[in-house]
Tab-separated table of C-alpha atoms in Angstrom:
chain	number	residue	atom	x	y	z
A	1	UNK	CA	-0.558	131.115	246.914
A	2	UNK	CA	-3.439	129.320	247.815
A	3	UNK	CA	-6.709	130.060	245.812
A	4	UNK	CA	-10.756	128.728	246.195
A	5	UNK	CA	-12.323	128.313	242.721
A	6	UNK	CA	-15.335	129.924	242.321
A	7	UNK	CA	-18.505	129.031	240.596
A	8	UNK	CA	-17.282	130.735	236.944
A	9	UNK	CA	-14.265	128.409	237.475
A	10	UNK	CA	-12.233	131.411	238.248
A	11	UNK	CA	-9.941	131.735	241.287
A	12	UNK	CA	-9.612	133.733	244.619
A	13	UNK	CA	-6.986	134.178	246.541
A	14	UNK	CA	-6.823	133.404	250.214
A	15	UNK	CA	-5.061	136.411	250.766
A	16	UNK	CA	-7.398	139.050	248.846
A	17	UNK	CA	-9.800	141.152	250.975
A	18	UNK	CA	-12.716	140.512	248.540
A	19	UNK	CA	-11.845	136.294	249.361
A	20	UNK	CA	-14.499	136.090	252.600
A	21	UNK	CA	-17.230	138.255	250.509
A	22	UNK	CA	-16.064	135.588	247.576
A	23	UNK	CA	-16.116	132.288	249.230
A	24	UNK	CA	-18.567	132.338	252.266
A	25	UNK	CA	-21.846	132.886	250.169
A	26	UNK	CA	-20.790	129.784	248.333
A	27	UNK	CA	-20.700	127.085	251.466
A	28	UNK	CA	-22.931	124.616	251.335
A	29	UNK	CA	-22.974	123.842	254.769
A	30	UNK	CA	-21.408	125.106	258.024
A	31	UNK	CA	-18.348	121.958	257.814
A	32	UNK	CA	-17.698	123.810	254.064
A	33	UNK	CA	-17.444	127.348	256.139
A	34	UNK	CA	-15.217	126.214	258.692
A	35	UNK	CA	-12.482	124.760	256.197
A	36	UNK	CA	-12.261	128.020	254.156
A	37	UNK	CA	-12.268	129.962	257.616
A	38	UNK	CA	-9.340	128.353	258.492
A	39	UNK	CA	-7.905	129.259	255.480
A	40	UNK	CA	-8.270	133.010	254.893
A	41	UNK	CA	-5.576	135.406	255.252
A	42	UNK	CA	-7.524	138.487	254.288
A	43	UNK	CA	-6.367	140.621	256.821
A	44	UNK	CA	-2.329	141.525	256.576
A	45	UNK	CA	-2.082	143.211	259.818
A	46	UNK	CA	-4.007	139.974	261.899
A	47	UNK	CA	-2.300	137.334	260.322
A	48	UNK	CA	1.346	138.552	260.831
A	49	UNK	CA	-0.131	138.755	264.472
A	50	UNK	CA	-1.328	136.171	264.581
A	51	UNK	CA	1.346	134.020	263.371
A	52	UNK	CA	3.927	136.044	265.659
A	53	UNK	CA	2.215	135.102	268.716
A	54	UNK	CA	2.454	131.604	267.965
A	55	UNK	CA	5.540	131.652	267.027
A	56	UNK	CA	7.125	133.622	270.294
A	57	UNK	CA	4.046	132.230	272.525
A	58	UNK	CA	3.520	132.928	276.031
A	59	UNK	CA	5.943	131.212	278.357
A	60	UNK	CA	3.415	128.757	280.438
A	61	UNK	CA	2.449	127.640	276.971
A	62	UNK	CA	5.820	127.414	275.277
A	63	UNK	CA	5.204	123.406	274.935
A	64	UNK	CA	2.188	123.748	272.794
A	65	UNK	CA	1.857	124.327	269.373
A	66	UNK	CA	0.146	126.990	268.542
A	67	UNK	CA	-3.047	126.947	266.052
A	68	UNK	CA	-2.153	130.329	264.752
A	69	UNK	CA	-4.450	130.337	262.323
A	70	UNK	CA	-8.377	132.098	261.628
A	71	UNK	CA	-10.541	129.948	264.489
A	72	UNK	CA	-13.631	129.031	263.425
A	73	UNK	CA	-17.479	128.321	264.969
A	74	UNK	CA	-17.826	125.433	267.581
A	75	UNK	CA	-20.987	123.611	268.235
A	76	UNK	CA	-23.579	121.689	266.302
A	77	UNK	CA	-25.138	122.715	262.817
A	78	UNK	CA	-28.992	122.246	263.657
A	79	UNK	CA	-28.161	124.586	267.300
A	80	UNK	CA	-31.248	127.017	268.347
A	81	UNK	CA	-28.827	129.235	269.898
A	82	UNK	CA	-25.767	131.009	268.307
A	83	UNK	CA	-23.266	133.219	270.080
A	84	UNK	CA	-21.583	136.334	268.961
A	85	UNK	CA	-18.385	137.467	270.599
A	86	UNK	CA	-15.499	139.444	269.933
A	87	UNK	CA	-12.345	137.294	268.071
A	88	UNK	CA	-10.239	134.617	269.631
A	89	UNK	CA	-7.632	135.594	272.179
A	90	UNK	CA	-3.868	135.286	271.421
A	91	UNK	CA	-3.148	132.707	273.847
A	92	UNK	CA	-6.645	131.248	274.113
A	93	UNK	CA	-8.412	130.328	270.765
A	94	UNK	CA	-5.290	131.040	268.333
A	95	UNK	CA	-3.245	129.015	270.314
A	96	UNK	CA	-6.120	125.322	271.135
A	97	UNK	CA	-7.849	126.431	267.190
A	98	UNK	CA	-11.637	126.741	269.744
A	99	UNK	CA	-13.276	129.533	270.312
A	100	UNK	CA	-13.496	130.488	274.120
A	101	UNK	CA	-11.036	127.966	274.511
A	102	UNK	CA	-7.875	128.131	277.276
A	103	UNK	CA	-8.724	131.443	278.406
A	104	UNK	CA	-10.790	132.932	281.063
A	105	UNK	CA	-13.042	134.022	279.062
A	106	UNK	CA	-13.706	130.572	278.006
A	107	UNK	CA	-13.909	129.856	281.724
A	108	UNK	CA	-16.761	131.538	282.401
A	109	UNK	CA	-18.943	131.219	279.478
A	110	UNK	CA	-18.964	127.119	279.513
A	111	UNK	CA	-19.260	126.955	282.820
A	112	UNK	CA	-22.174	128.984	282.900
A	113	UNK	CA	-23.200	126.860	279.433
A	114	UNK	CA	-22.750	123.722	281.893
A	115	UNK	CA	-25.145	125.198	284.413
A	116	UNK	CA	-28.013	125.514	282.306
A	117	UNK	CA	-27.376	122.337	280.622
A	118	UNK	CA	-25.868	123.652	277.017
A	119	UNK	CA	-22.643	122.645	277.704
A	120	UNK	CA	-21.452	118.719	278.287
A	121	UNK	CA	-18.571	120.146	280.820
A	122	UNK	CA	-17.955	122.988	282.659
A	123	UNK	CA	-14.372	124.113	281.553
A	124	UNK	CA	-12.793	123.954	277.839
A	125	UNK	CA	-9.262	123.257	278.151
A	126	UNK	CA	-8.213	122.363	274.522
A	127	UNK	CA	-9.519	121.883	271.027
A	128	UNK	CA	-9.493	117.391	272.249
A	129	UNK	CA	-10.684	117.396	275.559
A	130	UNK	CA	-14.274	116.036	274.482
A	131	UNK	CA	-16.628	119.106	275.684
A	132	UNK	CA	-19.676	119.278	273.092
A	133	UNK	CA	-22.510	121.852	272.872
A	134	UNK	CA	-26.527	121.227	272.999
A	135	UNK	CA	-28.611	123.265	270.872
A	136	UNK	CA	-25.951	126.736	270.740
A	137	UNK	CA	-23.073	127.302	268.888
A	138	UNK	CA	-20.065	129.723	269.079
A	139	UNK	CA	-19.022	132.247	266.729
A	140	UNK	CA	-17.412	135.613	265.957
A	141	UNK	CA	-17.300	138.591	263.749
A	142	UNK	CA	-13.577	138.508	263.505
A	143	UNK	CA	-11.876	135.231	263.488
A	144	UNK	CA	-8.417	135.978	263.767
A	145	UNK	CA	-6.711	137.146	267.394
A	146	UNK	CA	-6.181	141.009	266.876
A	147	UNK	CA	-3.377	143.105	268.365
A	148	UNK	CA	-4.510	144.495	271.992
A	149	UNK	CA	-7.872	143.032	271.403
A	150	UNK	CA	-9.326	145.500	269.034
A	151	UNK	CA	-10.104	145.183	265.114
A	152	UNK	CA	-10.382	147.745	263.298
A	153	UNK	CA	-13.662	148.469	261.136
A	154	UNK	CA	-11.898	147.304	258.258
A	155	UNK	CA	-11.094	144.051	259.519
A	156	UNK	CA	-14.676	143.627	260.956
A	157	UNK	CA	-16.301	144.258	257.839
A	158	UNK	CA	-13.554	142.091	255.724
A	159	UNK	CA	-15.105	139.142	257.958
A	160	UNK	CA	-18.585	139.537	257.964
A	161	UNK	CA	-19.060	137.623	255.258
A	162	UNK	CA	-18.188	134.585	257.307
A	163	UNK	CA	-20.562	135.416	260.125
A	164	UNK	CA	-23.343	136.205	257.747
A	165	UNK	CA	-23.402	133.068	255.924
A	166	UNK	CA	-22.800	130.851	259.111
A	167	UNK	CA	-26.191	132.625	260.457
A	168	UNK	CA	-27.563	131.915	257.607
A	169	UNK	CA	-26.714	128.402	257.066
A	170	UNK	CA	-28.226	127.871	261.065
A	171	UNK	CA	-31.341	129.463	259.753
A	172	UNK	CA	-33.885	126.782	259.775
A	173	UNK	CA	-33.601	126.419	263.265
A	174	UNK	CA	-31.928	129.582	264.671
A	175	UNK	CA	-33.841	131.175	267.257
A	176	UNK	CA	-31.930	133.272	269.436
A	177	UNK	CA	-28.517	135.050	269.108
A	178	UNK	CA	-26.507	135.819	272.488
A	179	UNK	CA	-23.939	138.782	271.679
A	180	UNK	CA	-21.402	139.238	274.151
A	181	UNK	CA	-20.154	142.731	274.492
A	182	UNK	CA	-20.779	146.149	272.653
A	183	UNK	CA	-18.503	145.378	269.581
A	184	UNK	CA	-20.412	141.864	268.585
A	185	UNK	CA	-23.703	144.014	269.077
A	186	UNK	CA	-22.655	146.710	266.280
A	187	UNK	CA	-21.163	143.831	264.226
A	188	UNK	CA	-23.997	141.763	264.467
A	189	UNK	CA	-27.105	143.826	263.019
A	190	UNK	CA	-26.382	144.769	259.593
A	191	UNK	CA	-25.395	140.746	258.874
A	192	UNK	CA	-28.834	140.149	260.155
A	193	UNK	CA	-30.427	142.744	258.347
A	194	UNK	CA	-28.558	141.361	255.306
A	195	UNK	CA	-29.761	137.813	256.204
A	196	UNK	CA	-33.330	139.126	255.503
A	197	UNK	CA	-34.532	139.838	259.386
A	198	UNK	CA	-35.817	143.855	260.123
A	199	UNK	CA	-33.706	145.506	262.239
A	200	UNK	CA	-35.511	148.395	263.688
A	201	UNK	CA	-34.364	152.005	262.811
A	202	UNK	CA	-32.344	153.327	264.851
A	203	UNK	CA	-31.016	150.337	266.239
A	204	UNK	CA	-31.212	149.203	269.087
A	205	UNK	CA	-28.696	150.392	271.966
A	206	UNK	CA	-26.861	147.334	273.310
A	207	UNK	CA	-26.921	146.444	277.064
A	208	UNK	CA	-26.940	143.780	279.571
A	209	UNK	CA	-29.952	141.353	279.178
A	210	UNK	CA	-31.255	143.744	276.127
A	211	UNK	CA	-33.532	141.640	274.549
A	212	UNK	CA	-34.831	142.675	271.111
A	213	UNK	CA	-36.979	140.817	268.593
A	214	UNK	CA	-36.723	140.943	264.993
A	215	UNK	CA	-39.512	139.536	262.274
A	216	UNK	CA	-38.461	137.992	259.089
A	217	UNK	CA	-38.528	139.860	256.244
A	218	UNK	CA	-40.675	136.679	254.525
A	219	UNK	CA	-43.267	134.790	255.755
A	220	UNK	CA	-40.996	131.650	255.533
A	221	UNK	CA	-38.509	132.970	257.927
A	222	UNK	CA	-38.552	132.426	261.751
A	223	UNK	CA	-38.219	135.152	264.298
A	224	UNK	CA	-35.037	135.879	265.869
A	225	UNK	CA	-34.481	136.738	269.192
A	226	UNK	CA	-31.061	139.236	270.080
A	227	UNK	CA	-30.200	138.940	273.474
A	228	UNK	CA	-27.527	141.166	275.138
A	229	UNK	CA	-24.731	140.554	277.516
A	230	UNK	CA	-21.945	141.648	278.704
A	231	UNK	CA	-18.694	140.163	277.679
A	232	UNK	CA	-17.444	137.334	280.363
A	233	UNK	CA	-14.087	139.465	279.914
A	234	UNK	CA	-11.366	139.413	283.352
A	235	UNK	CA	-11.966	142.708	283.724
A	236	UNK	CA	-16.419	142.281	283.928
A	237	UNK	CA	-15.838	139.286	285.773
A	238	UNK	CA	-12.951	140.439	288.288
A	239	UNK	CA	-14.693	143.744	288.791
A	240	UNK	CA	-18.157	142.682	289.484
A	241	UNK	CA	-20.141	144.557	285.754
A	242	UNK	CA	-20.743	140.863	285.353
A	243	UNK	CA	-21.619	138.122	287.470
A	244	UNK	CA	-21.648	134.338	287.216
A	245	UNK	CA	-25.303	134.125	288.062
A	246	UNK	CA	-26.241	137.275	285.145
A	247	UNK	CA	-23.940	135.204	282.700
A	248	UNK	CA	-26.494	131.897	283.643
A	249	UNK	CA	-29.436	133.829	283.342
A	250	UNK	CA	-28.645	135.379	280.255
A	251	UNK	CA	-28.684	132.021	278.429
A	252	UNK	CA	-31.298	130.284	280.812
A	253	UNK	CA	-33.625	133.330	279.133
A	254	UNK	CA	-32.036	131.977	275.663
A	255	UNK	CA	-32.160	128.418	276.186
A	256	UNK	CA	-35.958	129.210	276.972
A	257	UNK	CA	-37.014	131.536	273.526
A	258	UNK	CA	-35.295	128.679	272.123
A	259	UNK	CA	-37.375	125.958	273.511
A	260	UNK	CA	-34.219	124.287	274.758
């Protein structure tokens, strides 16, 4: 089994729960995060999942090999602007190994990305097809595709570890986080109260273009605006909750905070 040496010179398994809460606090930078990422298997139930989708695929996508594998953050280190979603979809990030990538999610979110300038193209078609970010980058709370959509709380807090040390490893010039949908809202506040930012008590209720505000906990540490929106999901999008236009204004409000 594959194991990560740790700083006593000891080893962690890939496969151990404790492995993200081992190995992400140890990166040295965000190319470091992304290679153990890619390599955890902390979660039984979403790897065999995962792995079993890419095995059996989906039949308009039985020519591609599947990534099937944890998908990690997209986008540049020094970015202003990171985004919180959900986890990858089955046949859209765990099969091109990008988040948002090959699904309609995906759709959506770069093109409204590419309307305010963020994004170098308006679709994301695979992992190769040259689309880059300006100033934001993608990431998740789970990184795995999970059965029906839906981690559980264990698996959620087995990979917050990840997310907490990619936000802080943006730190020096994170300004604003986007959080797309209720479930990267409730994931998203105890890593940043973690990562040394106050998060007001109770906290605070997510909702469409919710924008809160949170001080550093030291005088060193930039303010960080939380922005909320709703997921760019088929069923917002094909029922109307969310809009193209909302989705672009959303991140035309963050690309401003950020001085983008």
């Amino acid at each position: 089994m594959d194991k990560a040496p740790n700083a006593a010179g000891a080893s962690a398994r890939v496969d151990d729960p404790a492995f993200p809460a081992h190995r992400a606090p140890r990166c040295r930078d965000l190319d470091e995060l992304d290679a153990q990422v890619i390599r955890c298997r902390a979660c039984p139930r979403l790897v065999a999942w995962r792995e079993e989708v890419a095995a059996t695929k989906r039949a308009a996508f039985r020519d591609w090999e599947y990534w099937g594998r944890p998908v990690p953050g997209f986008g540049p280190p020094d970015a202003a602007v990171a985004v919180v979603g959900l986890a990858p979809a089955a046949h859209g990030g765990n099969r091109t190994g990008r988040m948002f990538t090959g699904d309609a999610s995906g759709d959506s979110l770069f093109a409204a990305l590419h309307a305010v300038g963020l994004a170098s193209r308006a679709e994301s078609v695979d992992a190769d097809d040259g689309l880059t970010l300006r100033g934001v980058r993608l990431a998740a709370p789970v990184h795995c595709a999970p059965p029906d959509n839906k981690p559980t709380p264990e698996e959620r807090d087995t990979c917050r570890p990840w997310l907490a040390a990619e936000l802080e490893l943006m730190r020096p010039t994170l300004r604003t986080v986007v959080v797309l949908g209720a479930f990267g809202w409730q994931a998203l506040f105890p890593v940043l109260g973690a990562a040394g930012w106050e998060v007001p008590r109770p906290r605070p209720k997510f909702g469409h273009a919710v924008r809160v505000t949170l001080p550093g906990t030291d005088g060193g540490r930039n303010a960080l605006n939380v922005l909320g929106c709703y997921h760019p999901s088929q069923h917002n999008t094909h029922t109307g909750r969310l809009t193209f236009p909302m989705l672009v204004e959303v991140f035309r409000e963050a690309a401003r905070l950020s001085g983008l």
